[in-house]
Amino acid sequence: MSIPLVVLDVREDGTVTVTVDGKRLDPDPFAPPWRRSSFGQIIDRATNDRTTPARVEVREADGTTFTDIVAARRRRSRP
């Protein structure tokens, strides 16, 4: 099993284009465009509320790139 690749392309104005395994992930209808400050919301959507891990690549407008693995949250056992 491979983990999904989430790519965030950050533009100079701070807006972000997001793809998950090459397929575009848009904000909800009528919501404002993704922004850098939407990172947590983007990751939650891309990982189904962090139930699956993901490789995240952030590509900044200046050409720098940051890559990390976002782990899935541990599920709490029910008593």
Coordinates of N, CA, C and O in Angstrom, one line a residue:
M1 N 0.8 -1.2 0.0 CA 0.0 0.0 0.0 C 0.9 1.2 0.0 O 1.8 1.3 0.8
S2 N 0.6 2.2 -0.9 CA 1.3 3.4 -0.9 C 0.5 4.5 -0.2 O -0.7 4.5 -0.2
I3 N 1.2 5.5 0.3 CA 0.5 6.6 0.9 C 0.3 7.7 -0.1 O 1.1 7.9 -1.1
P4 N -0.8 8.5 0.0 CA -1.1 9.5 -1.0 C 0.0 10.7 -1.0 O 0.6 10.9 0.1
L5 N 0.2 11.3 -2.1 CA 1.1 12.4 -2.2 C 0.2 13.7 -2.3 O -0.6 13.8 -3.3
V6 N 0.3 14.6 -1.4 CA -0.4 15.8 -1.4 C 0.6 16.9 -1.7 O 1.6 17.1 -1.0
V7 N 0.3 17.6 -2.8 CA 1.2 18.7 -3.3 C 0.5 20.0 -3.1 O -0.7 20.2 -3.6
L8 N 1.1 21.0 -2.4 CA 0.6 22.3 -2.3 C 1.5 23.3 -3.0 O 2.7 23.4 -2.7
D9 N 1.0 23.9 -4.1 CA 1.7 24.9 -4.8 C 1.3 26.3 -4.3 O 0.2 26.7 -4.6
V10 N 2.2 27.0 -3.7 CA 1.9 28.3 -3.1 C 2.3 29.4 -4.1 O 3.4 29.4 -4.5
R11 N 1.4 30.2 -4.4 CA 1.6 31.3 -5.3 C 2.1 32.5 -4.5 O 2.0 32.6 -3.3
E12 N 2.6 33.5 -5.2 CA 3.1 34.7 -4.5 C 2.1 35.5 -3.7 O 2.4 36.0 -2.7
D13 N 0.8 35.4 -4.1 CA -0.2 36.1 -3.3 C -0.7 35.2 -2.1 O -1.6 35.7 -1.4
G14 N -0.1 34.1 -1.9 CA -0.5 33.2 -0.7 C -1.6 32.2 -1.0 O -1.8 31.4 -0.1
T15 N -2.2 32.3 -2.2 CA -3.2 31.3 -2.5 C -2.4 30.0 -2.8 O -1.3 30.0 -3.2
V16 N -3.2 28.9 -2.7 CA -2.5 27.5 -2.8 C -3.4 26.7 -3.8 O -4.6 26.6 -3.7
T17 N -2.7 26.0 -4.7 CA -3.4 25.0 -5.5 C -2.9 23.6 -4.9 O -1.8 23.4 -4.6
V18 N -3.9 22.7 -4.7 CA -3.7 21.5 -4.1 C -4.0 20.3 -5.0 O -5.1 20.3 -5.7
T19 N -3.1 19.3 -5.0 CA -3.4 18.1 -5.7 C -3.1 16.9 -4.8 O -2.2 17.0 -3.9
V20 N -3.9 15.9 -4.9 CA -3.7 14.6 -4.2 C -3.5 13.5 -5.2 O -4.5 13.3 -6.0
D21 N -2.3 13.0 -5.3 CA -2.0 12.0 -6.3 C -2.3 12.5 -7.7 O -2.9 11.7 -8.5
G22 N -2.1 13.7 -7.9 CA -2.2 14.3 -9.3 C -3.6 14.8 -9.6 O -3.8 15.5 -10.6
K23 N -4.6 14.6 -8.7 CA -6.0 15.1 -8.9 C -6.2 16.3 -8.0 O -5.9 16.3 -6.8
R24 N -6.7 17.3 -8.6 CA -6.9 18.6 -7.9 C -7.9 18.5 -6.8 O -8.9 17.8 -6.9
L25 N -7.6 19.1 -5.7 CA -8.5 19.2 -4.5 C -8.8 20.6 -4.3 O -8.0 21.4 -4.0
D26 N -10.1 20.9 -4.5 CA -10.6 22.3 -4.4 C -11.3 22.5 -3.0 O -11.8 21.5 -2.4
P27 N -11.4 23.7 -2.6 CA -12.2 24.0 -1.4 C -13.6 23.7 -1.6 O -14.0 23.5 -2.8
D28 N -14.4 23.7 -0.6 CA -15.9 23.5 -0.8 C -16.4 24.6 -1.7 O -15.9 25.7 -1.8
P29 N -17.5 24.2 -2.4 CA -18.2 25.2 -3.2 C -18.5 26.5 -2.4 O -19.0 26.4 -1.3
F30 N -18.3 27.6 -3.1 CA -18.6 28.9 -2.5 C -17.6 29.3 -1.4 O -17.7 30.4 -0.8
A31 N -16.6 28.5 -1.1 CA -15.6 28.8 -0.1 C -14.5 29.6 -0.7 O -14.3 29.6 -1.9
P32 N -13.8 30.4 0.0 CA -12.7 31.2 -0.6 C -11.6 30.2 -1.0 O -11.6 29.1 -0.6
P33 N -10.7 30.7 -1.9 CA -9.6 29.8 -2.3 C -8.7 29.4 -1.2 O -8.7 30.0 -0.1
W34 N -8.1 28.2 -1.4 CA -7.1 27.8 -0.4 C -6.0 28.8 -0.2 O -5.6 29.5 -1.2
R35 N -5.6 29.0 1.0 CA -4.5 29.9 1.3 C -3.5 29.2 2.2 O -3.8 28.1 2.7
R36 N -2.3 29.7 2.3 CA -1.3 29.1 3.2 C -1.8 28.8 4.6 O -1.5 27.8 5.2
S37 N -2.7 29.7 5.1 CA -3.2 29.5 6.4 C -4.3 28.3 6.5 O -4.7 28.0 7.5
S38 N -4.6 27.8 5.3 CA -5.6 26.7 5.2 C -4.9 25.3 5.4 O -5.5 24.3 5.2
F39 N -3.6 25.3 5.7 CA -2.8 24.1 5.7 C -3.5 22.9 6.5 O -3.7 21.8 6.0
G40 N -3.9 23.2 7.7 CA -4.5 22.2 8.5 C -5.8 21.6 7.9 O -6.0 20.4 7.9
Q41 N -6.6 22.5 7.4 CA -7.9 22.1 6.7 C -7.6 21.3 5.5 O -8.3 20.3 5.2
I42 N -6.6 21.7 4.7 CA -6.2 21.0 3.5 C -5.8 19.5 3.9 O -6.2 18.6 3.2
I43 N -4.9 19.4 4.9 CA -4.4 18.1 5.2 C -5.5 17.3 5.8 O -5.6 16.1 5.5
D44 N -6.4 17.8 6.6 CA -7.6 17.1 7.1 C -8.4 16.5 5.9 O -8.8 15.3 5.9
R45 N -8.7 17.3 4.9 CA -9.5 16.9 3.8 C -8.7 15.8 3.0 O -9.3 14.8 2.5
A46 N -7.5 16.0 2.7 CA -6.7 15.1 1.9 C -6.5 13.8 2.6 O -6.3 12.8 1.9
T47 N -6.5 13.7 3.9 CA -6.2 12.5 4.6 C -7.5 11.9 5.3 O -7.4 11.1 6.2
N48 N -8.7 12.4 4.9 CA -9.9 11.9 5.5 C -9.9 12.1 7.0 O -10.0 11.2 7.8
D49 N -9.6 13.4 7.4 CA -9.5 13.7 8.8 C -8.4 13.0 9.5 O -8.5 12.5 10.6
R50 N -7.3 12.8 8.8 CA -6.0 12.2 9.3 C -6.2 10.8 9.7 O -5.5 10.3 10.6
T51 N -7.1 10.1 9.0 CA -7.2 8.6 9.2 C -6.2 7.8 8.4 O -6.0 6.7 8.7
T52 N -5.6 8.5 7.4 CA -4.5 7.8 6.7 C -3.3 8.8 6.7 O -3.4 10.0 6.7
P53 N -2.1 8.2 6.6 CA -0.9 9.0 6.5 C -0.8 9.6 5.1 O -1.5 9.1 4.2
A54 N 0.0 10.6 4.9 CA 0.2 11.2 3.6 C 1.6 11.8 3.5 O 2.2 12.3 4.5
R55 N 2.1 11.8 2.3 CA 3.4 12.5 2.1 C 3.0 13.9 1.6 O 2.1 14.0 0.6
V56 N 3.5 15.0 2.2 CA 3.1 16.3 1.8 C 4.3 17.0 1.2 O 5.4 17.1 1.9
E57 N 4.1 17.6 0.1 CA 5.1 18.4 -0.5 C 4.6 19.8 -0.7 O 3.6 20.0 -1.4
V58 N 5.3 20.8 -0.2 CA 4.9 22.2 -0.3 C 5.9 22.9 -1.2 O 7.1 22.9 -1.0
R59 N 5.4 23.4 -2.3 CA 6.3 24.1 -3.3 C 6.0 25.6 -3.2 O 4.9 26.1 -3.6
E60 N 7.0 26.3 -2.7 CA 6.8 27.8 -2.5 C 7.0 28.5 -3.8 O 7.7 28.0 -4.8
A61 N 6.5 29.7 -3.9 CA 6.6 30.5 -5.1 C 8.1 30.9 -5.5 O 8.4 31.0 -6.7
D62 N 8.9 30.9 -4.5 CA 10.3 31.2 -4.7 C 11.2 30.0 -5.2 O 12.4 30.1 -5.4
G63 N 10.5 28.9 -5.3 CA 11.2 27.7 -5.8 C 11.6 26.7 -4.7 O 12.0 25.6 -5.0
T64 N 11.5 27.1 -3.5 CA 11.9 26.2 -2.4 C 10.8 25.1 -2.2 O 9.7 25.4 -2.5
T65 N 11.2 24.0 -1.8 CA 10.3 22.9 -1.6 C 10.5 22.3 -0.2 O 11.7 22.1 0.3
F66 N 9.4 21.9 0.5 CA 9.5 21.3 1.8 C 8.7 20.0 1.7 O 7.6 20.0 1.1
T67 N 9.2 18.9 2.2 CA 8.5 17.6 2.1 C 8.5 17.0 3.5 O 9.4 17.1 4.2
D68 N 7.3 16.4 3.9 CA 7.2 15.8 5.2 C 6.1 14.7 5.1 O 5.4 14.6 4.1
I69 N 6.1 13.8 6.1 CA 5.1 12.8 6.2 C 4.2 13.2 7.3 O 4.6 13.5 8.4
V70 N 2.9 13.2 7.0 CA 1.9 13.5 8.1 C 1.3 12.1 8.5 O 0.8 11.4 7.7
A71 N 1.5 11.8 9.7 CA 1.1 10.5 10.2 C -0.4 10.5 10.5 O -1.0 11.6 10.8
A72 N -1.0 9.4 10.4 CA -2.4 9.2 10.8 C -2.5 9.4 12.3 O -1.6 9.1 13.0
R73 N -3.7 9.9 12.7 CA -3.9 10.0 14.2 C -4.1 8.6 14.7 O -4.7 7.7 14.0
R74 N -3.7 8.3 15.9 CA -4.0 7.0 16.5 C -5.4 7.0 16.9 O -6.0 7.9 17.4
R75 N -6.0 5.8 16.6 CA -7.4 5.7 17.0 C -7.5 5.3 18.5 O -6.7 4.5 19.0
R76 N -8.4 5.9 19.1 CA -8.6 5.6 20.6 C -9.4 4.3 20.7 O -10.4 4.1 20.0
S77 N -8.9 3.5 21.6 CA -9.7 2.2 21.8 C -10.9 2.5 22.6 O -10.9 3.4 23.5
R78 N -12.0 1.8 22.3 CA -13.2 2.1 23.1 C -13.2 1.2 24.3 O -12.8 0.0 24.2
P79 N -13.7 1.7 25.4 CA -13.7 0.9 26.7 C -14.7 -0.2 26.6 O -15.6 -0.3 25.9

